[in-house]
Amino acid sequence: MAQGTLYWSDRYVRPIIPRALIEHFQLNFKVVDIFENEGKFSNEFPLLRSPSLITPDGTQITEAMAVNYYLIKQLHDPQLEKQLLGSFDDVETYAQMLRWQSLANTDFHDQMANYVKPYVGMVPFDDIAVQKAWKNLETMFDVYENILKKQHYLINDTHITLADLMTFAPLTFGMRNVLGDEWRAHHPNITRWFIDILQSPIVKNSFKDFQFAAKEPARP
Ligand SMILES: N[C@@H](CCC(=O)N[C@@H](CS)C(=O)NCC(=O)O)C(=O)O
């Protein structure tokens, strides 16, 4: 019997990493598309948000940060868990880990969605809203560019952590649709880091056909 069910959709960004973790580490979880199981999903998760995870005894886990943490703990590999999650005992590093995960999952995710969605026709184009989202994103891009200039990954120089994976997820939405060649040339450290994560074992199978935007698309 599966250890649980992950409700997922390829229309969304936050479930990317939970699904990649299950697939890469061959965790014994069912991955169910929420749009093919709407009745069951809404019964179990009235918030209707993805990722959502339920175990056979009915325990529910929502919120991407919690779902990812839970899945990594199912590896039962202390060394790998420490690499991906950091250690509670190392307060500085653990605080940074939470910092980057939270930023990625809230402000960065939301501003990226606000900026990209109108360009790809998911919401009507509103000039002021798009400009505001871009201004906010530019500030965050500077923050990421600066940290990744100093070190190879968000937390360290040596290995990918959950902070990198969770930041990568919303950036895929931008890199695929709007952050073209010119943007990438002006953000060499984010771009170098993004390609590194894209080619890393945990996510590479989920992004086999990934293509970068060539240039920012024309406004609709
Ligand atoms: N706070 C939640 C947010 C989850 C969330 O909003 N997920 C989006 C997909 S990225 C969703 O399910 N949206 C459905 C909708 O807006 O109807 C988390 O951190 O996981």
Coordinates of N, CA and C and ligand atoms in Angstrom, one line a residue:
M1 N 0.8 -1.2 0.0 CA 0.0 0.0 0.0 C 0.9 1.3 0.0
A2 N 0.4 2.2 -0.8 CA 1.2 3.5 -0.8 C 1.2 4.2 0.5
Q3 N 2.3 4.9 0.8 CA 2.4 5.6 2.1 C 1.5 6.9 2.1
G4 N 1.0 7.2 0.9 CA 0.1 8.4 0.9 C -0.2 8.8 -0.5
T5 N -1.0 9.9 -0.6 CA -1.3 10.4 -2.0 C -1.0 11.9 -2.0
L6 N -0.3 12.3 -3.1 CA 0.0 13.7 -3.3 C -1.0 14.2 -4.4
Y7 N -1.7 15.2 -4.1 CA -2.5 15.9 -5.1 C -1.7 17.0 -5.8
W8 N -1.7 16.9 -7.1 CA -0.8 17.6 -7.9 C -1.4 18.1 -9.2
S9 N -0.8 19.1 -9.8 CA -1.3 19.4 -11.2 C -0.1 20.1 -11.9
D10 N 0.1 19.8 -13.2 CA 1.2 20.4 -13.9 C 0.8 21.8 -14.3
R11 N -0.3 22.3 -13.9 CA -0.7 23.7 -14.2 C 0.0 24.6 -13.1
Y12 N 0.5 24.1 -12.1 CA 0.9 24.9 -10.9 C 2.4 24.7 -10.7
V13 N 3.0 25.7 -10.0 CA 4.4 25.7 -9.7 C 4.7 25.0 -8.4
R14 N 3.9 25.2 -7.3 CA 4.3 24.7 -6.0 C 4.4 23.2 -5.9
P15 N 3.6 22.4 -6.7 CA 3.7 21.0 -6.6 C 4.9 20.4 -7.4
I16 N 5.6 21.2 -8.1 CA 6.7 20.7 -8.9 C 7.7 19.9 -8.1
I17 N 8.2 20.5 -7.0 CA 9.2 19.8 -6.2 C 8.7 18.6 -5.5
P18 N 7.5 18.6 -4.9 CA 7.0 17.4 -4.2 C 7.0 16.2 -5.2
R19 N 6.5 16.5 -6.4 CA 6.4 15.4 -7.4 C 7.8 14.9 -7.8
A20 N 8.7 15.9 -8.0 CA 10.1 15.5 -8.4 C 10.7 14.6 -7.3
L21 N 10.5 15.0 -6.1 CA 11.1 14.2 -4.9 C 10.5 12.8 -5.0
I22 N 9.2 12.7 -5.2 CA 8.6 11.3 -5.2 C 9.2 10.5 -6.3
E23 N 9.3 11.1 -7.5 CA 9.8 10.4 -8.7 C 11.3 10.1 -8.6
H24 N 12.1 11.1 -8.2 CA 13.5 10.8 -8.2 C 13.9 9.8 -7.1
F25 N 13.3 9.9 -6.0 CA 13.7 9.0 -4.9 C 12.8 7.7 -4.8
Q26 N 11.9 7.6 -5.8 CA 11.0 6.5 -5.9 C 10.3 6.2 -4.6
L27 N 9.8 7.3 -4.0 CA 9.0 7.2 -2.8 C 7.6 6.6 -3.1
N28 N 7.1 5.8 -2.1 CA 5.9 5.1 -2.4 C 4.7 5.9 -2.1
F29 N 4.5 6.9 -3.0 CA 3.3 7.8 -2.8 C 2.6 7.8 -4.2
K30 N 1.3 7.8 -4.1 CA 0.5 8.0 -5.4 C 0.5 9.5 -5.7
V31 N 0.6 9.8 -7.0 CA 0.5 11.1 -7.4 C -0.7 11.3 -8.3
V32 N -1.6 12.1 -7.8 CA -3.0 12.2 -8.4 C -3.2 13.6 -8.9
D33 N -3.6 13.7 -10.2 CA -3.9 15.0 -10.8 C -5.3 15.5 -10.2
I34 N -5.2 16.7 -9.6 CA -6.4 17.2 -8.9 C -7.6 17.4 -9.9
F35 N -7.2 17.7 -11.2 CA -8.3 18.0 -12.1 C -9.0 16.7 -12.7
E36 N -8.3 15.6 -12.4 CA -8.9 14.3 -12.8 C -9.6 13.7 -11.6
N37 N -9.5 14.3 -10.4 CA -10.1 13.7 -9.2 C -10.7 14.8 -8.4
E38 N -11.4 15.7 -9.0 CA -11.9 16.9 -8.3 C -12.8 16.6 -7.1
G39 N -13.7 15.6 -7.2 CA -14.6 15.3 -6.1 C -13.8 14.9 -4.9
K40 N -12.9 13.9 -5.1 CA -12.2 13.3 -4.0 C -11.3 14.4 -3.4
F41 N -10.6 15.2 -4.2 CA -9.7 16.2 -3.8 C -10.5 17.3 -2.9
S42 N -11.6 17.7 -3.4 CA -12.3 18.8 -2.6 C -12.9 18.2 -1.3
N43 N -13.2 16.9 -1.3 CA -13.7 16.3 -0.1 C -12.6 16.3 1.0
E44 N -11.4 15.9 0.5 CA -10.3 15.7 1.5 C -9.7 17.1 1.8
F45 N -9.6 18.0 0.8 CA -8.9 19.3 1.0 C -9.8 20.4 0.6
P46 N -10.7 20.9 1.5 CA -11.6 22.0 1.1 C -10.9 23.3 0.7
L47 N -9.6 23.4 1.1 CA -8.9 24.6 0.7 C -8.6 24.6 -0.8
L48 N -8.6 23.5 -1.4 CA -8.4 23.3 -2.8 C -7.1 23.9 -3.3
R49 N -6.0 23.6 -2.5 CA -4.7 24.1 -2.9 C -3.8 22.9 -3.0
S50 N -2.8 23.1 -4.0 CA -1.9 22.1 -4.3 C -0.5 22.6 -4.0
P51 N 0.5 21.9 -3.5 CA 0.4 20.5 -3.1 C -0.4 20.2 -1.9
S52 N -1.1 19.1 -1.9 CA -1.7 18.6 -0.7 C -1.4 17.1 -0.6
L53 N -1.2 16.6 0.6 CA -0.8 15.2 0.8 C -1.7 14.6 1.9
I54 N -2.1 13.3 1.6 CA -2.9 12.6 2.7 C -2.3 11.2 2.8
T55 N -2.2 10.8 4.1 CA -1.6 9.4 4.4 C -2.8 8.5 4.6
P56 N -2.6 7.2 4.6 CA -3.7 6.2 4.7 C -4.5 6.4 6.0
D57 N -3.8 6.9 7.0 CA -4.6 7.1 8.3 C -5.4 8.4 8.3
G58 N -5.4 9.1 7.2 CA -6.1 10.3 7.0 C -5.4 11.6 7.5
T59 N -4.1 11.5 7.8 CA -3.3 12.7 8.2 C -3.2 13.5 6.9
Q60 N -3.5 14.8 7.1 CA -3.4 15.7 5.9 C -2.2 16.7 6.1
I61 N -1.5 16.9 5.0 CA -0.4 17.8 5.1 C -0.6 18.7 3.9
T62 N -0.8 20.0 4.2 CA -0.8 21.0 3.1 C 0.4 22.0 3.3
E63 N 0.6 22.9 2.4 CA 1.6 23.9 2.4 C 2.9 23.3 1.9
A64 N 3.4 23.8 0.8 CA 4.5 23.3 0.0 C 5.7 23.0 0.9
M65 N 6.0 23.9 1.8 CA 7.2 23.8 2.7 C 7.0 22.5 3.6
A66 N 5.8 22.3 4.1 CA 5.6 21.2 5.0 C 5.6 19.9 4.2
V67 N 5.0 19.9 3.0 CA 4.9 18.7 2.2 C 6.3 18.2 1.7
N68 N 7.1 19.2 1.3 CA 8.5 18.9 0.9 C 9.3 18.3 2.1
Y69 N 9.2 18.9 3.2 CA 9.9 18.5 4.4 C 9.5 17.0 4.7
Y70 N 8.1 16.8 4.7 CA 7.6 15.5 5.1 C 8.2 14.4 4.1
L71 N 8.1 14.7 2.8 CA 8.6 13.8 1.8 C 10.1 13.4 2.0
I72 N 10.9 14.5 2.3 CA 12.3 14.2 2.4 C 12.6 13.4 3.7
K73 N 11.8 13.6 4.7 CA 11.9 12.8 5.9 C 11.6 11.3 5.6
Q74 N 10.8 11.0 4.6 CA 10.5 9.6 4.2 C 11.6 8.9 3.6
L75 N 12.7 9.6 3.3 CA 13.9 8.9 2.7 C 14.6 8.0 3.8
H76 N 14.4 8.4 5.0 CA 15.1 7.7 6.1 C 16.6 7.5 5.8
D77 N 17.2 8.6 5.4 CA 18.6 8.6 5.1 C 19.1 9.9 5.7
P78 N 19.7 9.7 7.0 CA 20.1 10.9 7.7 C 21.0 11.8 7.0
Q79 N 22.0 11.2 6.3 CA 22.9 12.0 5.5 C 22.3 12.9 4.5
L80 N 21.4 12.3 3.7 CA 20.7 12.9 2.6 C 19.8 14.0 3.1
E81 N 19.1 13.6 4.2 CA 18.1 14.5 4.8 C 18.9 15.8 5.3
K82 N 20.0 15.5 5.9 CA 20.8 16.7 6.4 C 21.2 17.6 5.3
Q83 N 21.7 16.9 4.2 CA 22.1 17.7 3.0 C 20.9 18.6 2.5
L84 N 19.8 18.0 2.3 CA 18.7 18.7 1.7 C 18.0 19.7 2.6
L85 N 17.9 19.3 3.9 CA 17.1 20.1 4.8 C 17.9 21.0 5.8
G86 N 19.2 20.6 5.9 CA 20.0 21.3 7.0 C 19.7 20.6 8.3
S87 N 20.3 21.2 9.3 CA 20.1 20.6 10.6 C 19.6 21.6 11.6
F88 N 18.6 21.2 12.5 CA 18.1 22.1 13.5 C 19.2 22.7 14.4
D89 N 20.3 21.9 14.5 CA 21.3 22.3 15.5 C 22.2 23.4 14.9
D90 N 22.2 23.5 13.6 CA 23.0 24.6 13.0 C 22.0 25.8 12.7
V91 N 21.9 26.6 13.8 CA 20.8 27.7 13.8 C 21.0 28.6 12.6
E92 N 22.2 29.1 12.3 CA 22.4 30.0 11.2 C 21.9 29.5 9.9
T93 N 22.4 28.3 9.6 CA 22.1 27.7 8.3 C 20.6 27.3 8.2
Y94 N 20.1 26.8 9.3 CA 18.7 26.4 9.3 C 17.8 27.7 9.1
A95 N 18.2 28.8 9.7 CA 17.4 30.0 9.5 C 17.5 30.4 8.1
Q96 N 18.6 30.3 7.4 CA 18.7 30.7 6.0 C 17.9 29.8 5.2
M97 N 17.9 28.5 5.5 CA 17.1 27.5 4.8 C 15.6 27.9 4.8
L98 N 15.1 28.3 6.0 CA 13.7 28.7 6.1 C 13.5 30.0 5.4
R99 N 14.4 30.9 5.5 CA 14.3 32.2 4.8 C 14.1 32.0 3.3
W100 N 15.0 31.3 2.7 CA 14.9 31.2 1.2 C 13.7 30.4 0.8
Q101 N 13.3 29.4 1.5 CA 12.1 28.6 1.2 C 10.9 29.5 1.3
S102 N 10.8 30.2 2.3 CA 9.6 31.1 2.5 C 9.5 32.2 1.5
L103 N 10.6 32.8 1.2 CA 10.6 33.9 0.2 C 10.2 33.3 -1.2
A104 N 10.7 32.1 -1.5 CA 10.4 31.5 -2.8 C 8.9 31.2 -2.9
N105 N 8.4 30.7 -1.7 CA 7.0 30.2 -1.7 C 5.9 31.2 -1.6
T106 N 6.4 32.4 -1.2 CA 5.4 33.5 -1.0 C 5.6 34.7 -1.9
D107 N 6.4 35.7 -1.5 CA 6.6 36.9 -2.4 C 7.1 36.6 -3.8
F108 N 8.2 35.7 -3.8 CA 8.8 35.5 -5.2 C 7.8 34.7 -6.0
H109 N 7.2 33.7 -5.5 CA 6.2 32.9 -6.3 C 5.0 33.9 -6.7
D110 N 4.5 34.7 -5.8 CA 3.3 35.5 -6.1 C 3.6 36.5 -7.2
Q111 N 4.8 37.2 -7.0 CA 5.1 38.3 -7.9 C 5.4 37.7 -9.3
M112 N 6.1 36.5 -9.3 CA 6.3 35.9 -10.6 C 5.0 35.5 -11.3
A113 N 4.1 35.0 -10.5 CA 2.8 34.7 -11.1 C 2.1 35.9 -11.6
N114 N 2.1 37.0 -10.8 CA 1.4 38.2 -11.2 C 2.0 38.8 -12.5
Y115 N 3.3 38.6 -12.6 CA 4.0 39.1 -13.8 C 3.8 38.3 -15.0
V116 N 3.9 37.0 -14.9 CA 3.9 36.1 -16.1 C 2.5 35.8 -16.5
K117 N 1.6 35.6 -15.6 CA 0.2 35.1 -16.0 C -0.4 36.0 -17.1
P118 N -0.4 37.3 -17.0 CA -1.0 38.1 -18.1 C -0.3 37.9 -19.4
Y119 N 1.0 37.6 -19.4 CA 1.7 37.4 -20.7 C 1.3 36.1 -21.4
V120 N 0.9 35.1 -20.5 CA 0.6 33.8 -21.1 C -0.9 33.6 -21.2
G121 N -1.6 34.7 -21.0 CA -3.1 34.7 -21.2 C -3.9 34.0 -20.1
M122 N -3.2 33.9 -18.9 CA -4.0 33.2 -17.8 C -4.9 34.2 -17.1
V123 N -4.5 35.5 -17.1 CA -5.4 36.5 -16.5 C -5.3 37.7 -17.5
P124 N -6.3 38.6 -17.4 CA -6.2 39.8 -18.3 C -5.0 40.7 -18.0
F125 N -4.5 41.3 -19.1 CA -3.4 42.2 -18.9 C -3.8 43.5 -18.2
D126 N -3.1 43.8 -17.1 CA -3.3 45.1 -16.4 C -1.9 45.7 -16.3
D127 N -1.7 46.8 -17.0 CA -0.4 47.5 -17.1 C 0.2 47.8 -15.7
I128 N -0.7 48.4 -14.9 CA -0.2 48.8 -13.6 C 0.2 47.6 -12.7
A129 N -0.6 46.6 -12.7 CA -0.3 45.4 -11.9 C 1.0 44.7 -12.4
V130 N 1.1 44.7 -13.8 CA 2.3 44.1 -14.3 C 3.6 44.9 -14.0
Q131 N 3.5 46.2 -14.1 CA 4.6 47.0 -13.7 C 5.0 46.9 -12.2
K132 N 4.0 46.8 -11.4 CA 4.2 46.7 -10.0 C 4.9 45.3 -9.7
A133 N 4.4 44.3 -10.3 CA 5.0 42.9 -10.1 C 6.5 42.9 -10.6
W134 N 6.7 43.6 -11.7 CA 8.1 43.6 -12.3 C 9.0 44.3 -11.3
K135 N 8.6 45.5 -10.8 CA 9.4 46.3 -9.9 C 9.8 45.4 -8.6
N136 N 8.8 44.7 -8.1 CA 9.0 43.8 -7.0 C 10.0 42.7 -7.3
L137 N 9.8 42.1 -8.5 CA 10.7 41.0 -9.0 C 12.1 41.5 -9.1
E138 N 12.2 42.7 -9.7 CA 13.6 43.2 -9.9 C 14.4 43.3 -8.6
T139 N 13.7 43.8 -7.6 CA 14.4 43.9 -6.3 C 14.8 42.5 -5.8
M140 N 13.9 41.5 -6.0 CA 14.2 40.1 -5.6 C 15.3 39.5 -6.4
F141 N 15.3 39.8 -7.7 CA 16.3 39.3 -8.6 C 17.7 39.8 -8.1
D142 N 17.7 41.1 -7.7 CA 19.0 41.6 -7.2 C 19.5 40.8 -6.0
V143 N 18.6 40.5 -5.1 CA 18.9 39.8 -3.9 C 19.5 38.4 -4.3
Y144 N 18.8 37.7 -5.2 CA 19.3 36.4 -5.6 C 20.6 36.5 -6.4
E145 N 20.7 37.5 -7.3 CA 21.9 37.6 -8.0 C 23.1 37.9 -7.1
N146 N 22.9 38.7 -6.1 CA 24.0 39.0 -5.2 C 24.5 37.8 -4.3
I147 N 23.5 37.1 -3.8 CA 23.9 35.9 -3.0 C 24.6 34.8 -3.9
L148 N 24.1 34.7 -5.1 CA 24.6 33.6 -6.0 C 25.9 34.1 -6.7
K149 N 26.3 35.3 -6.5 CA 27.6 35.8 -6.9 C 28.6 35.4 -5.9
K150 N 28.2 35.4 -4.6 CA 29.1 35.1 -3.5 C 29.3 33.6 -3.3
Q151 N 28.2 32.8 -3.6 CA 28.3 31.4 -3.4 C 27.6 30.6 -4.5
H152 N 27.9 29.3 -4.6 CA 27.4 28.5 -5.7 C 25.9 28.3 -5.6
Y153 N 25.4 27.9 -4.4 CA 24.0 27.7 -4.1 C 23.5 28.7 -3.1
L154 N 22.2 28.6 -2.8 CA 21.7 29.6 -1.9 C 22.2 29.5 -0.4
I155 N 22.5 28.2 -0.1 CA 22.9 28.0 1.3 C 24.4 27.7 1.4
N156 N 25.0 27.2 0.4 CA 26.4 26.8 0.5 C 27.1 26.8 -0.9
D157 N 28.3 26.3 -0.9 CA 29.0 26.2 -2.2 C 29.1 24.8 -2.7
T158 N 28.6 23.9 -1.9 CA 28.9 22.5 -2.2 C 27.7 21.7 -2.8
H159 N 26.5 21.9 -2.3 CA 25.4 21.0 -2.7 C 24.0 21.7 -2.7
I160 N 23.1 21.2 -3.5 CA 21.8 21.7 -3.6 C 21.0 21.3 -2.3
T161 N 20.2 22.3 -1.9 CA 19.3 22.0 -0.7 C 17.9 22.3 -1.1
L162 N 17.0 22.0 -0.2 CA 15.5 22.3 -0.5 C 15.3 23.8 -0.8
A163 N 16.1 24.7 -0.2 CA 16.0 26.1 -0.5 C 16.2 26.4 -2.0
D164 N 17.2 25.7 -2.6 CA 17.4 25.9 -4.0 C 16.3 25.3 -4.8
L165 N 15.8 24.1 -4.4 CA 14.8 23.5 -5.2 C 13.5 24.3 -5.2
M166 N 13.2 24.8 -4.0 CA 11.9 25.6 -3.9 C 12.0 27.0 -4.6
T167 N 13.2 27.5 -4.7 CA 13.4 28.8 -5.5 C 13.3 28.5 -7.0
F168 N 13.9 27.4 -7.3 CA 13.9 27.0 -8.8 C 12.5 26.9 -9.3
A169 N 11.6 26.4 -8.5 CA 10.2 26.1 -9.0 C 9.5 27.3 -9.6
P170 N 9.4 28.4 -8.8 CA 8.7 29.6 -9.4 C 9.5 30.2 -10.6
L171 N 10.9 30.1 -10.5 CA 11.7 30.7 -11.6 C 11.5 30.0 -12.9
T172 N 11.1 28.7 -12.8 CA 10.8 28.0 -14.1 C 9.7 28.7 -14.9
F173 N 8.7 29.2 -14.2 CA 7.6 29.9 -14.8 C 8.1 31.1 -15.6
G174 N 9.0 31.8 -15.0 CA 9.6 33.0 -15.7 C 10.5 32.6 -16.8
M175 N 11.4 31.7 -16.5 CA 12.5 31.3 -17.5 C 11.8 30.8 -18.7
R176 N 10.7 30.0 -18.6 CA 10.1 29.4 -19.7 C 9.3 30.4 -20.6
N177 N 8.8 31.5 -19.9 CA 7.9 32.3 -20.6 C 8.3 33.8 -20.9
V178 N 9.1 34.4 -20.0 CA 9.4 35.8 -20.2 C 10.8 36.2 -20.0
L179 N 11.6 35.5 -19.2 CA 13.0 35.9 -18.9 C 13.9 35.5 -20.1
G180 N 14.0 36.3 -21.1 CA 14.6 35.9 -22.3 C 16.1 36.0 -22.3
D181 N 16.8 35.9 -23.4 CA 18.3 35.9 -23.5 C 18.9 37.1 -22.9
E182 N 18.2 38.3 -23.1 CA 18.8 39.5 -22.6 C 18.8 39.5 -21.1
W183 N 17.6 39.1 -20.5 CA 17.5 39.1 -19.1 C 18.6 38.2 -18.5
R184 N 18.7 37.0 -19.1 CA 19.6 36.0 -18.6 C 21.1 36.5 -18.7
A185 N 21.4 37.2 -19.8 CA 22.8 37.8 -19.9 C 23.0 38.8 -18.8
H186 N 22.0 39.5 -18.3 CA 22.2 40.5 -17.3 C 22.1 39.9 -15.9
H187 N 21.8 38.6 -15.8 CA 21.7 37.9 -14.5 C 22.5 36.6 -14.6
P188 N 23.8 36.7 -14.8 CA 24.6 35.5 -15.0 C 24.6 34.6 -13.9
N189 N 24.5 35.1 -12.6 CA 24.6 34.1 -11.5 C 23.3 33.4 -11.3
I190 N 22.2 34.1 -11.4 CA 20.9 33.3 -11.3 C 20.9 32.3 -12.4
T191 N 21.3 32.7 -13.6 CA 21.2 31.8 -14.8 C 22.1 30.6 -14.6
R192 N 23.3 30.8 -14.2 CA 24.2 29.7 -14.0 C 23.7 28.7 -12.9
W193 N 23.1 29.3 -11.9 CA 22.6 28.5 -10.8 C 21.3 27.8 -11.3
F194 N 20.5 28.4 -12.0 CA 19.2 27.8 -12.6 C 19.6 26.6 -13.4
I195 N 20.6 26.8 -14.3 CA 21.0 25.6 -15.2 C 21.5 24.5 -14.4
D196 N 22.2 24.8 -13.3 CA 22.8 23.8 -12.5 C 21.6 23.0 -11.8
I197 N 20.6 23.7 -11.3 CA 19.5 22.9 -10.7 C 18.7 22.2 -11.8
L198 N 18.5 22.8 -12.9 CA 17.8 22.2 -14.0 C 18.4 20.8 -14.4
Q199 N 19.7 20.8 -14.3 CA 20.4 19.6 -14.8 C 20.7 18.6 -13.6
S200 N 20.2 19.0 -12.4 CA 20.6 18.2 -11.2 C 19.7 16.9 -11.2
P201 N 20.1 15.8 -10.6 CA 19.4 14.6 -10.7 C 17.9 14.7 -10.2
I202 N 17.7 15.5 -9.1 CA 16.3 15.5 -8.6 C 15.3 16.0 -9.5
V203 N 15.6 17.1 -10.3 CA 14.6 17.7 -11.1 C 14.8 17.4 -12.6
K204 N 15.9 16.8 -13.0 CA 16.1 16.8 -14.5 C 15.1 16.0 -15.3
N205 N 14.6 14.9 -14.7 CA 13.6 14.2 -15.4 C 12.2 14.9 -15.6
S206 N 12.0 15.8 -14.6 CA 10.7 16.6 -14.7 C 10.8 17.7 -15.8
F207 N 12.0 18.0 -16.2 CA 12.2 19.1 -17.1 C 13.0 18.7 -18.4
K208 N 12.7 17.5 -18.8 CA 13.5 17.0 -20.0 C 13.3 17.9 -21.2
D209 N 12.1 18.5 -21.4 CA 11.8 19.3 -22.6 C 11.8 20.7 -22.3
F210 N 12.5 21.1 -21.2 CA 12.5 22.5 -20.8 C 13.1 23.4 -21.9
Q211 N 12.5 24.5 -22.2 CA 13.0 25.5 -23.2 C 13.0 26.9 -22.6
F212 N 14.1 27.6 -22.7 CA 14.1 28.9 -22.2 C 13.4 29.9 -23.1
A213 N 12.7 30.9 -22.6 CA 12.2 32.0 -23.4 C 13.3 32.6 -24.2
A214 N 13.1 32.9 -25.4 CA 14.2 33.6 -26.2 C 14.1 35.1 -25.9
K215 N 12.9 35.7 -25.8 CA 12.8 37.1 -25.5 C 11.5 37.3 -24.8
E216 N 11.4 38.4 -24.1 CA 10.1 38.8 -23.5 C 9.0 38.9 -24.6
P217 N 7.9 38.2 -24.4 CA 6.9 38.2 -25.4 C 6.2 39.6 -25.5
A218 N 5.7 39.8 -26.7 CA 5.0 41.1 -26.9 C 3.8 41.2 -26.0
R219 N 3.4 42.3 -25.6 CA 2.2 42.5 -24.7 C 1.0 42.2 -25.6
P220 N 0.1 41.4 -25.0 CA -1.2 41.1 -25.7 C -2.0 42.3 -26.1
Ligands
LIG1 N1 0.1 28.3 1.1 C1 0.0 27.3 0.1 C2 -0.4 27.8 -1.2 C3 -0.8 26.7 -2.1 C4 -1.3 27.2 -3.4 O1 -1.9 28.3 -3.5 N2 -1.2 26.5 -4.5 C5 -1.7 26.9 -5.8 C6 -0.8 26.2 -6.9 S1 0.8 26.8 -6.9 C7 -3.1 26.4 -5.9 O2 -3.4 25.3 -5.5 N3 -3.9 27.2 -6.5 C8 -5.3 26.8 -6.8 C9 -6.2 28.0 -7.0 O3 -5.7 29.1 -6.9 O4 -7.3 27.7 -7.3 C10 1.4 26.5 0.0 O5 2.4 27.1 0.5 O6 1.4 25.4 -0.5

